[in-house]
XYZ file of C-alpha atoms in Angstrom:
679
model
C -10.901 54.747 6.953
C -6.991 55.404 6.916
C -4.154 53.134 7.732
C -2.078 54.283 10.786
C 1.560 53.660 10.299
C 2.368 50.152 11.964
C -1.029 48.995 11.675
C -1.662 46.125 9.423
C -5.220 45.195 8.183
C -6.551 43.285 5.079
C -7.429 45.817 2.652
C -9.405 45.575 -1.037
C -8.709 48.201 -3.853
C -11.012 47.843 -6.938
C -9.329 49.282 -9.937
C -11.997 50.231 -12.630
C -11.212 50.213 -16.637
C -11.464 53.398 -18.282
C -9.608 53.667 -21.718
C -6.281 53.135 -22.782
C -5.139 56.488 -20.793
C -4.558 53.833 -17.833
C -6.926 52.353 -14.546
C -7.344 54.825 -11.887
C -9.122 54.473 -8.476
C -8.238 56.199 -5.293
C -6.688 55.020 -2.163
C -8.317 56.036 1.145
C -9.757 58.935 -1.278
C -6.506 60.754 -1.312
C -3.602 59.276 -3.392
C -4.131 57.910 -7.110
C -2.483 54.726 -8.349
C -1.826 54.201 -12.173
C -1.210 50.932 -14.016
C -0.352 52.296 -17.274
C -0.516 50.681 -20.923
C 2.552 48.646 -21.699
C 3.377 51.255 -24.366
C 2.712 54.488 -21.889
C 5.945 56.277 -20.680
C 8.342 54.647 -18.110
C 7.935 57.498 -15.783
C 4.164 56.353 -15.299
C 5.462 52.764 -14.620
C 8.086 54.003 -12.124
C 5.243 56.110 -10.330
C 3.151 53.162 -9.899
C 5.943 50.964 -8.267
C 6.978 53.755 -5.977
C 3.386 54.018 -4.948
C 3.531 50.261 -4.060
C 6.257 50.960 -2.151
C 4.721 53.395 -0.157
C 1.982 51.300 0.648
C 4.579 48.647 2.068
C 6.100 51.136 4.096
C 2.877 52.612 5.370
C 1.946 49.030 6.335
C 5.207 48.013 8.143
C 4.602 44.653 7.583
C 3.897 41.864 5.190
C 0.896 41.585 2.628
C -0.237 39.420 -0.127
C -0.730 41.568 -3.767
C -2.487 39.367 -5.991
C -4.680 39.654 -9.049
C -8.626 38.925 -9.855
C -9.925 39.625 -13.082
C -13.259 41.231 -13.584
C -15.591 40.298 -16.511
C -17.724 43.344 -16.020
C -15.121 45.551 -17.593
C -15.839 45.998 -20.980
C -13.230 48.263 -22.131
C -11.651 46.650 -25.555
C -8.205 48.750 -24.902
C -7.818 48.550 -21.290
C -4.484 47.268 -19.751
C -3.433 45.929 -16.317
C -0.390 44.810 -14.350
C 0.215 40.933 -14.346
C 1.888 39.478 -11.091
C 3.997 36.379 -11.761
C 3.187 35.132 -8.192
C 1.702 36.436 -5.000
C 4.014 39.077 -3.617
C 4.714 38.666 0.005
C 6.201 42.225 0.336
C 7.918 44.080 3.562
C 9.433 47.432 4.123
C 12.507 46.010 2.401
C 11.596 43.878 -0.485
C 9.074 44.415 -3.282
C 8.010 41.782 -5.825
C 8.422 41.844 -9.525
C 5.062 43.527 -11.502
C 5.082 43.059 -15.548
C 2.556 44.655 -17.471
C 0.211 43.271 -19.973
C -3.261 43.905 -22.110
C -6.276 42.826 -19.999
C -9.409 43.722 -21.988
C -11.890 42.770 -19.277
C -10.127 44.823 -16.533
C -8.955 43.423 -13.225
C -9.258 43.713 -9.494
C -6.427 43.851 -6.785
C -6.467 42.450 -3.346
C -4.220 43.266 -0.668
C -4.443 40.953 2.154
C -2.462 39.759 5.213
C 0.543 37.772 3.959
C 1.111 34.727 5.766
C 4.066 35.378 8.507
C 7.645 34.456 8.078
C 7.178 31.072 8.535
C 4.921 30.318 5.795
C 5.844 27.418 3.419
C 8.787 27.868 1.056
C 10.041 25.624 -1.666
C 13.564 24.513 -3.054
C 13.085 23.102 -6.401
C 10.019 20.777 -5.689
C 10.508 20.144 -2.051
C 7.765 22.273 0.184
C 9.358 23.214 3.009
C 7.311 24.051 6.148
C 7.065 23.007 9.762
C 8.741 21.160 11.609
C 11.308 21.906 9.067
C 12.779 25.357 8.104
C 15.137 26.671 5.702
C 18.175 28.224 6.794
C 19.514 31.643 6.217
C 15.701 32.703 4.686
C 13.724 31.770 8.199
C 14.360 32.658 11.731
C 14.954 29.647 14.004
C 11.352 29.774 15.655
C 10.022 28.518 12.227
C 11.356 25.352 12.638
C 12.005 22.432 15.210
C 15.387 22.131 16.823
C 17.556 19.546 14.163
C 15.148 20.064 11.455
C 17.221 22.777 9.434
C 17.310 22.184 5.685
C 19.418 24.327 3.039
C 18.769 24.992 -0.387
C 21.988 24.654 -2.438
C 23.004 26.090 -6.065
C 21.568 23.934 -7.736
C 18.119 24.200 -6.012
C 18.471 20.910 -4.387
C 17.473 20.507 -0.833
C 19.989 19.500 1.742
C 19.475 17.816 5.336
C 22.665 17.830 7.235
C 22.434 15.094 9.971
C 25.097 14.738 12.889
C 28.162 14.773 12.434
C 28.459 16.258 9.093
C 26.561 14.061 7.012
C 24.737 15.654 3.889
C 21.944 14.232 2.221
C 19.875 15.348 -1.062
C 15.863 15.292 -0.129
C 13.880 13.768 -2.646
C 10.519 13.673 -0.734
C 9.096 14.846 2.638
C 5.796 13.195 3.404
C 4.477 15.563 6.524
C 1.340 12.963 7.045
C 3.377 10.004 7.586
C 6.383 11.797 8.895
C 8.782 10.365 6.752
C 11.625 12.058 4.884
C 13.175 10.316 1.719
C 17.113 11.210 0.973
C 19.776 10.221 -1.345
C 23.629 10.533 -1.462
C 24.647 13.352 -3.599
C 27.209 11.027 -4.926
C 25.290 7.896 -5.051
C 27.130 6.076 -2.272
C 25.160 6.371 1.214
C 27.419 3.797 2.943
C 30.047 5.718 2.349
C 28.693 8.419 5.121
C 27.292 5.815 7.583
C 30.211 5.487 9.511
C 30.129 9.463 10.285
C 26.154 9.269 11.450
C 25.393 9.603 14.990
C 22.208 8.060 15.297
C 21.797 9.079 18.996
C 22.142 12.758 18.260
C 19.694 13.071 15.306
C 16.132 13.649 15.077
C 15.393 11.095 12.947
C 15.802 7.036 12.526
C 15.865 4.658 9.795
C 12.471 3.496 8.487
C 12.110 -0.176 7.815
C 11.522 -3.657 9.478
C 14.801 -5.300 7.895
C 17.525 -3.569 10.146
C 20.804 -5.355 11.536
C 23.816 -4.480 13.123
C 26.441 -5.054 10.543
C 30.526 -4.966 10.738
C 32.507 -3.775 7.731
C 35.475 -5.547 6.255
C 38.129 -4.569 3.657
C 39.113 -7.652 1.741
C 41.289 -8.544 -0.963
C 39.727 -9.403 -4.295
C 40.588 -13.103 -3.415
C 37.816 -13.411 -0.861
C 35.372 -13.131 -3.209
C 32.140 -12.704 -1.592
C 29.527 -11.197 -4.052
C 26.640 -11.594 -1.759
C 27.759 -9.538 1.247
C 29.855 -6.978 -0.983
C 28.989 -3.060 -0.952
C 28.765 -2.335 -4.732
C 29.574 1.253 -4.418
C 32.512 0.658 -1.905
C 34.162 -2.153 -3.806
C 36.800 -1.884 -6.296
C 39.004 -4.270 -8.507
C 41.539 -3.793 -5.892
C 39.513 -4.670 -2.897
C 35.931 -5.350 -2.181
C 33.712 -4.075 1.151
C 32.154 -6.841 2.909
C 29.167 -6.285 5.349
C 28.283 -9.070 7.588
C 25.390 -8.862 9.783
C 25.539 -9.614 13.504
C 23.456 -12.781 13.152
C 25.794 -14.259 10.688
C 29.017 -16.373 11.914
C 31.928 -14.872 10.680
C 33.376 -18.422 10.224
C 31.094 -19.034 7.442
C 32.782 -16.360 5.463
C 36.363 -16.091 3.665
C 37.384 -12.909 5.317
C 41.052 -14.576 6.398
C 42.900 -11.345 4.461
C 40.096 -8.950 5.660
C 40.758 -6.210 7.821
C 37.832 -5.151 10.305
C 36.950 -1.557 9.732
C 34.040 -0.512 11.545
C 30.593 -1.530 12.914
C 27.078 0.061 11.892
C 24.596 -0.179 14.068
C 20.894 -0.651 12.943
C 21.098 -0.344 9.330
C 18.488 -1.372 6.577
C 19.534 -4.146 4.303
C 18.900 -2.268 1.052
C 21.052 0.633 1.964
C 24.363 -1.037 1.904
C 23.713 -3.426 -0.795
C 21.185 -2.092 -3.297
C 21.686 1.712 -3.207
C 18.341 2.349 -2.091
C 16.823 5.693 -1.252
C 17.355 6.186 2.397
C 13.968 6.657 4.207
C 14.236 8.357 7.690
C 11.174 9.147 9.876
C 10.657 11.138 12.919
C 8.191 10.808 16.028
C 8.699 14.407 17.476
C 7.465 16.585 16.923
C 4.170 14.691 16.419
C 2.313 16.758 13.942
C 0.351 14.163 12.175
C -3.053 15.001 14.327
C -2.741 18.757 12.975
C -2.632 17.678 9.566
C -5.403 15.152 9.833
C -7.658 18.218 11.364
C -6.885 20.453 8.492
C -4.528 23.023 10.525
C -1.103 23.415 11.031
C 1.758 22.777 13.497
C 4.485 25.510 14.896
C 6.222 26.150 18.150
C 4.413 27.206 20.906
C 4.888 31.112 21.468
C 7.302 30.784 19.030
C 10.121 29.645 21.541
C 12.863 27.758 19.712
C 14.341 26.533 23.200
C 11.202 25.033 24.981
C 10.554 22.479 21.954
C 6.700 22.515 22.588
C 3.998 22.447 19.676
C 0.615 23.518 19.116
C -1.969 23.203 16.579
C -3.395 26.448 14.918
C -5.852 27.049 12.208
C -4.873 28.678 8.829
C -5.934 32.329 8.137
C -8.331 33.286 5.145
C -7.583 35.371 2.585
C -8.712 39.302 1.998
C -12.184 39.920 0.812
C -12.769 40.145 -2.903
C -14.949 43.228 -4.219
C -18.040 42.772 -6.542
C -20.970 39.989 -6.813
C -19.400 38.181 -9.557
C -16.057 38.076 -8.157
C -17.308 36.895 -5.105
C -19.407 34.136 -6.526
C -16.065 32.965 -8.556
C -14.316 32.804 -5.231
C -16.913 30.596 -3.620
C -16.690 28.505 -6.576
C -12.859 28.593 -6.436
C -12.832 27.760 -2.704
C -15.410 25.010 -2.883
C -13.273 23.406 -5.654
C -9.933 24.043 -3.656
C -11.852 22.538 -0.362
C -12.768 19.600 -2.366
C -9.132 18.962 -4.088
C -7.669 18.948 -0.509
C -9.845 16.776 0.685
C -9.449 14.319 -2.207
C -5.734 14.809 -1.720
C -6.210 13.985 1.989
C -8.087 11.076 1.048
C -5.371 9.810 -1.355
C -2.418 10.612 0.871
C -4.512 8.406 3.707
C -5.173 5.529 1.064
C -1.213 5.481 0.277
C -0.093 5.460 3.894
C -2.694 2.679 4.231
C -1.383 0.910 1.685
C 2.268 1.412 2.583
C 1.565 -0.145 6.118
C -0.159 -3.251 3.897
C 2.401 -3.530 1.592
C 4.706 -6.852 1.983
C 7.865 -5.902 3.846
C 11.504 -7.387 2.180
C 13.290 -8.955 4.838
C 16.933 -10.027 4.948
C 17.856 -13.827 5.787
C 18.970 -12.626 9.299
C 15.570 -10.804 9.761
C 14.294 -14.166 9.093
C 16.214 -16.203 11.473
C 15.271 -13.549 14.354
C 12.141 -13.701 13.481
C 11.692 -17.618 13.634
C 13.935 -17.559 16.845
C 16.491 -19.671 14.533
C 13.731 -21.776 13.232
C 12.867 -23.022 16.462
C 8.870 -23.687 16.259
C 8.154 -26.135 13.137
C 4.841 -25.744 12.006
C 4.564 -28.284 9.267
C 6.412 -29.392 6.233
C 5.121 -29.171 2.379
C 6.109 -29.827 -1.029
C 7.939 -26.482 -1.970
C 9.049 -25.619 1.819
C 8.778 -25.826 5.713
C 6.838 -23.539 7.494
C 7.680 -22.062 11.206
C 5.942 -19.983 13.786
C 7.734 -16.289 14.273
C 7.335 -13.164 16.363
C 7.648 -9.805 14.817
C 9.184 -6.873 16.544
C 5.645 -5.622 17.579
C 4.640 -8.830 19.081
C 2.394 -10.194 16.200
C 2.940 -13.878 15.482
C 3.756 -14.675 11.853
C 4.190 -18.000 9.605
C 7.368 -18.195 8.043
C 7.668 -20.699 5.031
C 11.616 -21.290 3.843
C 11.277 -22.427 0.275
C 12.942 -25.234 -0.979
C 15.581 -24.651 -3.324
C 15.247 -27.824 -5.189
C 11.621 -27.620 -6.034
C 10.429 -25.558 -8.938
C 12.170 -22.814 -10.442
C 10.903 -20.041 -8.424
C 7.725 -19.469 -9.877
C 5.703 -20.223 -6.664
C 7.862 -17.390 -5.108
C 6.996 -14.693 -7.743
C 3.323 -16.012 -7.722
C 2.851 -15.342 -3.971
C 4.690 -12.242 -3.650
C 3.280 -10.686 -7.136
C -0.461 -12.130 -6.136
C -0.595 -11.765 -2.416
C 1.421 -8.367 -2.667
C -1.857 -6.990 -4.237
C -4.675 -8.474 -2.435
C -6.103 -7.131 1.028
C -9.446 -9.121 1.367
C -10.656 -10.515 4.634
C -10.718 -13.939 3.589
C -7.175 -14.088 1.694
C -4.495 -14.759 3.874
C -2.397 -11.521 4.113
C 1.475 -11.487 2.825
C 3.264 -9.645 5.680
C 6.681 -9.923 4.141
C 9.292 -11.930 1.958
C 12.786 -12.723 1.934
C 14.977 -13.032 -1.579
C 18.234 -13.195 0.202
C 20.811 -14.553 -2.457
C 19.552 -18.170 -2.805
C 17.609 -18.191 0.197
C 13.742 -17.187 -0.515
C 11.202 -17.082 2.616
C 7.510 -15.869 2.535
C 5.851 -14.256 5.696
C 1.999 -14.357 6.465
C -0.047 -13.333 9.051
C -0.531 -16.331 11.489
C -3.338 -18.680 11.817
C -3.504 -20.394 15.046
C -6.212 -22.941 14.385
C -4.272 -24.114 11.330
C -6.091 -25.588 8.166
C -9.620 -26.718 7.492
C -8.067 -30.022 6.823
C -7.992 -30.729 10.358
C -11.333 -30.087 11.285
C -13.206 -31.852 8.412
C -11.290 -35.598 8.754
C -11.555 -36.242 11.789
C -14.614 -38.242 11.279
C -15.377 -40.114 14.603
C -14.445 -37.828 17.153
C -16.635 -34.907 18.304
C -13.711 -32.840 19.859
C -13.011 -31.229 16.778
C -16.454 -30.796 15.230
C -16.986 -26.965 14.386
C -20.653 -27.597 14.014
C -22.646 -26.948 10.954
C -23.400 -23.538 11.131
C -19.635 -22.652 11.631
C -18.868 -24.623 8.422
C -21.876 -22.794 6.604
C -20.171 -19.563 7.661
C -16.613 -21.122 6.486
C -18.050 -22.133 3.311
C -19.688 -18.806 2.278
C -16.656 -16.810 3.550
C -14.300 -19.087 1.429
C -16.715 -18.509 -1.688
C -16.812 -15.086 -0.973
C -12.947 -15.012 -1.112
C -12.659 -17.024 -4.487
C -15.287 -14.445 -6.054
C -13.309 -11.554 -4.673
C -10.293 -13.202 -6.697
C -12.093 -13.564 -9.710
C -13.972 -10.180 -9.751
C -12.712 -7.739 -7.255
C -9.189 -6.983 -8.735
C -7.953 -5.242 -11.662
C -6.839 -8.505 -12.784
C -8.770 -12.190 -12.298
C -6.668 -13.983 -10.395
C -7.174 -18.366 -10.797
C -5.967 -19.877 -7.569
C -5.696 -23.805 -9.397
C -5.346 -25.134 -5.582
C -8.170 -24.879 -3.812
C -8.560 -27.462 -0.847
C -9.052 -27.782 2.772
C -5.347 -27.515 3.358
C -5.226 -24.260 1.600
C -8.152 -22.718 3.962
C -6.478 -21.615 7.183
C -8.438 -20.632 10.247
C -7.763 -17.691 12.288
C -8.671 -17.426 16.221
C -12.135 -16.665 15.397
C -12.343 -19.581 12.756
C -12.363 -17.135 10.012
C -10.911 -18.893 7.003
C -8.394 -17.386 4.857
C -7.386 -18.600 1.495
C -3.622 -19.174 1.232
C -0.789 -20.988 -1.241
C -1.000 -19.170 -4.041
C 2.195 -20.690 -5.389
C 0.057 -22.104 -8.488
C -2.114 -19.161 -9.081
C -2.118 -17.485 -12.686
C -3.515 -13.949 -13.442
C -5.593 -13.040 -16.534
C -7.588 -10.132 -17.816
C -11.192 -9.910 -16.221
C -12.884 -10.559 -19.677
C -10.404 -13.468 -20.701
C -12.645 -16.334 -21.202
C -9.964 -18.733 -21.237
C -6.419 -19.568 -19.955
C -3.450 -21.604 -21.313
C -1.455 -23.772 -19.394
C 1.743 -25.519 -20.185
C 1.450 -28.118 -17.457
C -1.738 -29.614 -15.287
C -1.436 -28.149 -11.817
C -3.095 -28.815 -8.453
C -3.903 -31.552 -6.126
C -5.246 -34.775 -7.494
C -8.975 -35.112 -6.648
C -9.601 -31.476 -6.857
C -8.238 -30.646 -10.243
C -11.278 -29.990 -12.639
C -11.431 -32.236 -15.890
C -10.505 -29.333 -18.588
C -7.040 -29.023 -16.812
C -6.138 -32.519 -17.740
C -8.255 -32.728 -20.847
C -9.199 -30.092 -23.165
C -12.278 -32.219 -24.702
C -14.102 -30.978 -21.502
C -13.723 -27.389 -22.199
C -11.161 -24.536 -21.631
C -9.381 -23.877 -18.424
C -10.809 -20.436 -16.979
C -12.325 -19.465 -13.468
C -14.999 -22.083 -13.710
C -11.750 -24.709 -12.865
C -11.631 -23.108 -8.934
C -15.415 -23.341 -9.400
C -14.655 -27.330 -9.564
C -11.959 -27.114 -6.923
C -14.547 -25.234 -4.429
C -17.325 -27.529 -4.956
C -14.873 -30.584 -4.139
C -14.098 -28.523 -1.124
C -17.774 -28.630 0.122
C -18.536 -32.268 -0.652
C -15.342 -33.039 1.622
C -16.527 -30.832 4.380
C -20.120 -32.714 3.984
C -18.424 -36.310 3.854
C -16.049 -35.578 6.187
C -18.559 -35.742 9.121
C -19.130 -39.250 8.030
C -20.508 -41.842 11.023
C -20.723 -45.122 9.030
C -17.859 -47.524 8.591
C -16.111 -47.963 5.442
C -15.281 -51.281 4.727
C -12.217 -52.269 2.140
C -14.575 -54.470 0.202
C -16.729 -51.279 -1.050
C -14.108 -48.421 -0.595
C -13.588 -48.213 -4.256
C -16.855 -49.263 -5.738
C -18.567 -45.860 -6.173
C -17.049 -42.691 -6.904
C -17.864 -40.425 -3.487
C -19.441 -37.304 -5.253
C -21.462 -39.692 -7.214
C -22.635 -41.743 -4.150
C -23.881 -38.313 -2.545
C -25.937 -37.283 -5.443
C -27.618 -40.731 -5.587
C -28.498 -40.470 -1.950
C -30.065 -36.921 -2.779
C -31.524 -37.751 -5.968
C -33.504 -40.569 -4.287
C -34.775 -37.945 -1.542
C -32.591 -39.996 1.186
C -30.449 -38.730 4.161
C -27.099 -38.460 3.773
C -26.175 -40.592 7.133
C -23.690 -37.880 8.132
C -23.420 -36.662 11.633
C -26.412 -34.353 12.524
C -28.176 -33.833 15.776
C -30.878 -31.372 14.437
C -33.108 -30.696 11.333
C -31.280 -27.596 10.747
C -28.076 -29.285 10.626
C -29.444 -31.894 8.053
C -30.706 -29.001 6.224
C -27.469 -27.142 6.076
C -25.593 -30.292 4.850
C -27.960 -30.844 2.062
C -27.730 -27.611 0.822
C -23.698 -27.725 0.984
C -23.897 -30.960 -0.965
C -26.125 -29.736 -3.508
C -24.243 -26.591 -4.131
C -21.026 -28.717 -4.420
C -22.776 -30.742 -6.943
C -23.259 -27.829 -8.924
C -19.815 -26.995 -8.763
C -18.528 -30.235 -9.707
C -20.431 -30.520 -13.138
C -17.861 -32.046 -15.887
C -18.151 -29.209 -18.221
C -17.207 -25.864 -17.245
C -20.089 -24.128 -19.034
C -22.677 -26.300 -16.671
C -21.112 -25.020 -13.363
C -22.115 -21.446 -12.004
C -19.752 -18.291 -11.336
C -18.595 -17.953 -7.975
C -20.889 -15.139 -7.754
C -23.669 -17.426 -8.181
C -22.229 -19.917 -5.608
C -22.409 -16.942 -3.283
C -26.237 -16.359 -3.968
C -26.929 -19.729 -3.253
C -25.284 -20.281 0.155
C -26.856 -17.121 1.402
C -29.935 -17.886 -0.199
C -32.999 -20.295 1.050
C -32.295 -23.703 1.584
C -34.331 -25.267 -1.154
C -31.554 -25.128 -3.752
C -32.746 -27.361 -6.519
C -30.639 -30.431 -7.775
C -28.315 -30.131 -10.741
C -28.120 -32.437 -13.677
C -26.675 -35.559 -13.075
C -22.925 -35.302 -14.081
C -22.222 -39.270 -13.654
C -25.485 -40.194 -15.878
C -22.689 -42.099 -18.263
C -21.439 -44.065 -15.465
C -24.479 -45.812 -14.303
C -23.422 -47.480 -10.989
C -25.220 -48.556 -8.000
C -25.588 -47.239 -4.584
C -24.303 -49.345 -1.656
C -27.158 -48.942 1.172
C -25.017 -50.161 4.136
C -21.972 -48.498 3.970
C -20.297 -44.942 2.769
C -17.673 -45.279 -0.001
C -14.547 -43.821 0.951
C -13.083 -40.586 -0.773
C -10.685 -41.075 -3.343
C -6.908 -40.686 -2.228
C -5.607 -37.308 -2.496
C -1.661 -36.788 -3.546
C -0.058 -33.543 -4.819
C 0.404 -33.470 -8.573
C 3.752 -33.473 -9.966
C 4.288 -31.506 -13.290
C 2.346 -33.004 -15.890
C 2.456 -32.632 -19.705
C -0.616 -31.082 -21.060
C -3.065 -33.186 -22.622
C -4.431 -32.072 -26.058
């Protein structure tokens, strides 16, 4: 088969090993191509290169020239040429070829090269559609407004209207985000020149505000709103967001400069990388299908895109080489698939990662704190709404309480958890002295609201729903103990910290007292007792009961179960007997004597559920941690049959009599202040 002028075909050439005279074979039976040994005369090398150029001139198009080793070539003193990289050659250009010894021979593959719009690199940045590299690729290789350039330092440069130049540090084609920095390290210096309406990109980030910039004298010190890279000893540059009152800032000697619309907080005050996203062209669907994206019909003016399949490489001669190629292709496919999975995971994690909001964002989200949901020890909770119409709960932390440990615990713990029965931390605010936490909204409030209204059927969820809630909370705690890279101890499990969504699915919340430890760590140290009175395990108060560990959460969960059971009482509590008997002990005595708990039940199955919850709860509140089950065992008991055996009597040393007429009141609950640890 002869190759006609102007044709471009995939051609495979096989060079066979001879001896140290060189490697020979024929091209279409007419022309001999030589790959001489390194010590051969230069004229032979020149002849080889000239013939290679002849090939490119014959094809009149682009082709790939690549090397494959042939293990069947057993000549000890054979030689070959080595190619540093695949050669994309055309009639005007030829790649570099060097020579080296190759005892096992080699094969050469000439196949169709990717076209002029193939992926290029500038430094570590891969450049492909919708971007193009100016001066090296024609216009139709990129989407309008996506031109990049490669400077003398091998840095990729993005130019935005008008005359704003950033250095590119990363491009995520799957999420359609490009990350850039200012070459001089001061992004705010260029922002006033930026024309967002004329750009193909938008700032990525939820905490964006309109800002007004002021040039102020050093006397009007306001470090919180100062732009560091624009401020000097002789003056300071302030940025005040549109949601703030200018009257609250000392700007009497300031000069207003200009306005900046919709700028992320971190760009102005923290010199963070700028993340820009593009929505058009939308090539995500092509990437997900393993295809590439390009302009339709290579038309740079219409800006319409299409997906296309990636072309295959040329054929490799030889049975062994074919097998090697199949193995390589399989590895490549597996690697690409893993990379795709990793990229999807990172993108999903980015979507779930807590967002940092400014205080102006918090005010906007809560509509200036209009809808108050509740008040707690560490702060006030308000209802809010994000820009995507999703409702959230915003806790404004009280600066007079604690030393910021609750804030650090919440962000550090919830930021790494994504579990169905654990409340999700949507974002947080650390804006100067102002701190806030933004959670997913639970419209049905806390479990506390549904287990304390003893005499009202209006709020009764039903025993099957209570059993479902108990099991879900148990699974959530078990996940905290065993499902993360570090064990998370909550230390404040109680009904008030179990939130219910619109379908009454429980969410464990309030990780302000939580503590991280290694999964194999059997005990943790506490400098102070922590938790809510009535739910705190004995060992948290006194080490005489054992070490503080994950079993402390088991105790708190047991008290929660007993309150779920006892909260549905239908008998009158009298002041005379309310403090005579400890409530869990009263429950134990009833069950131990085979009597009914005398709670609100309508069917036999309800009584079985209530009894099961009570028995599991009693297992969990054993005085000594070693006698309590793990949360994994608790889940198994709740999921198993109803005939859970009674635990040992934890109250045997405090023999007390049971009142046959009335139910004892539950011990009063109160928030536990800081208490010195007991030795």
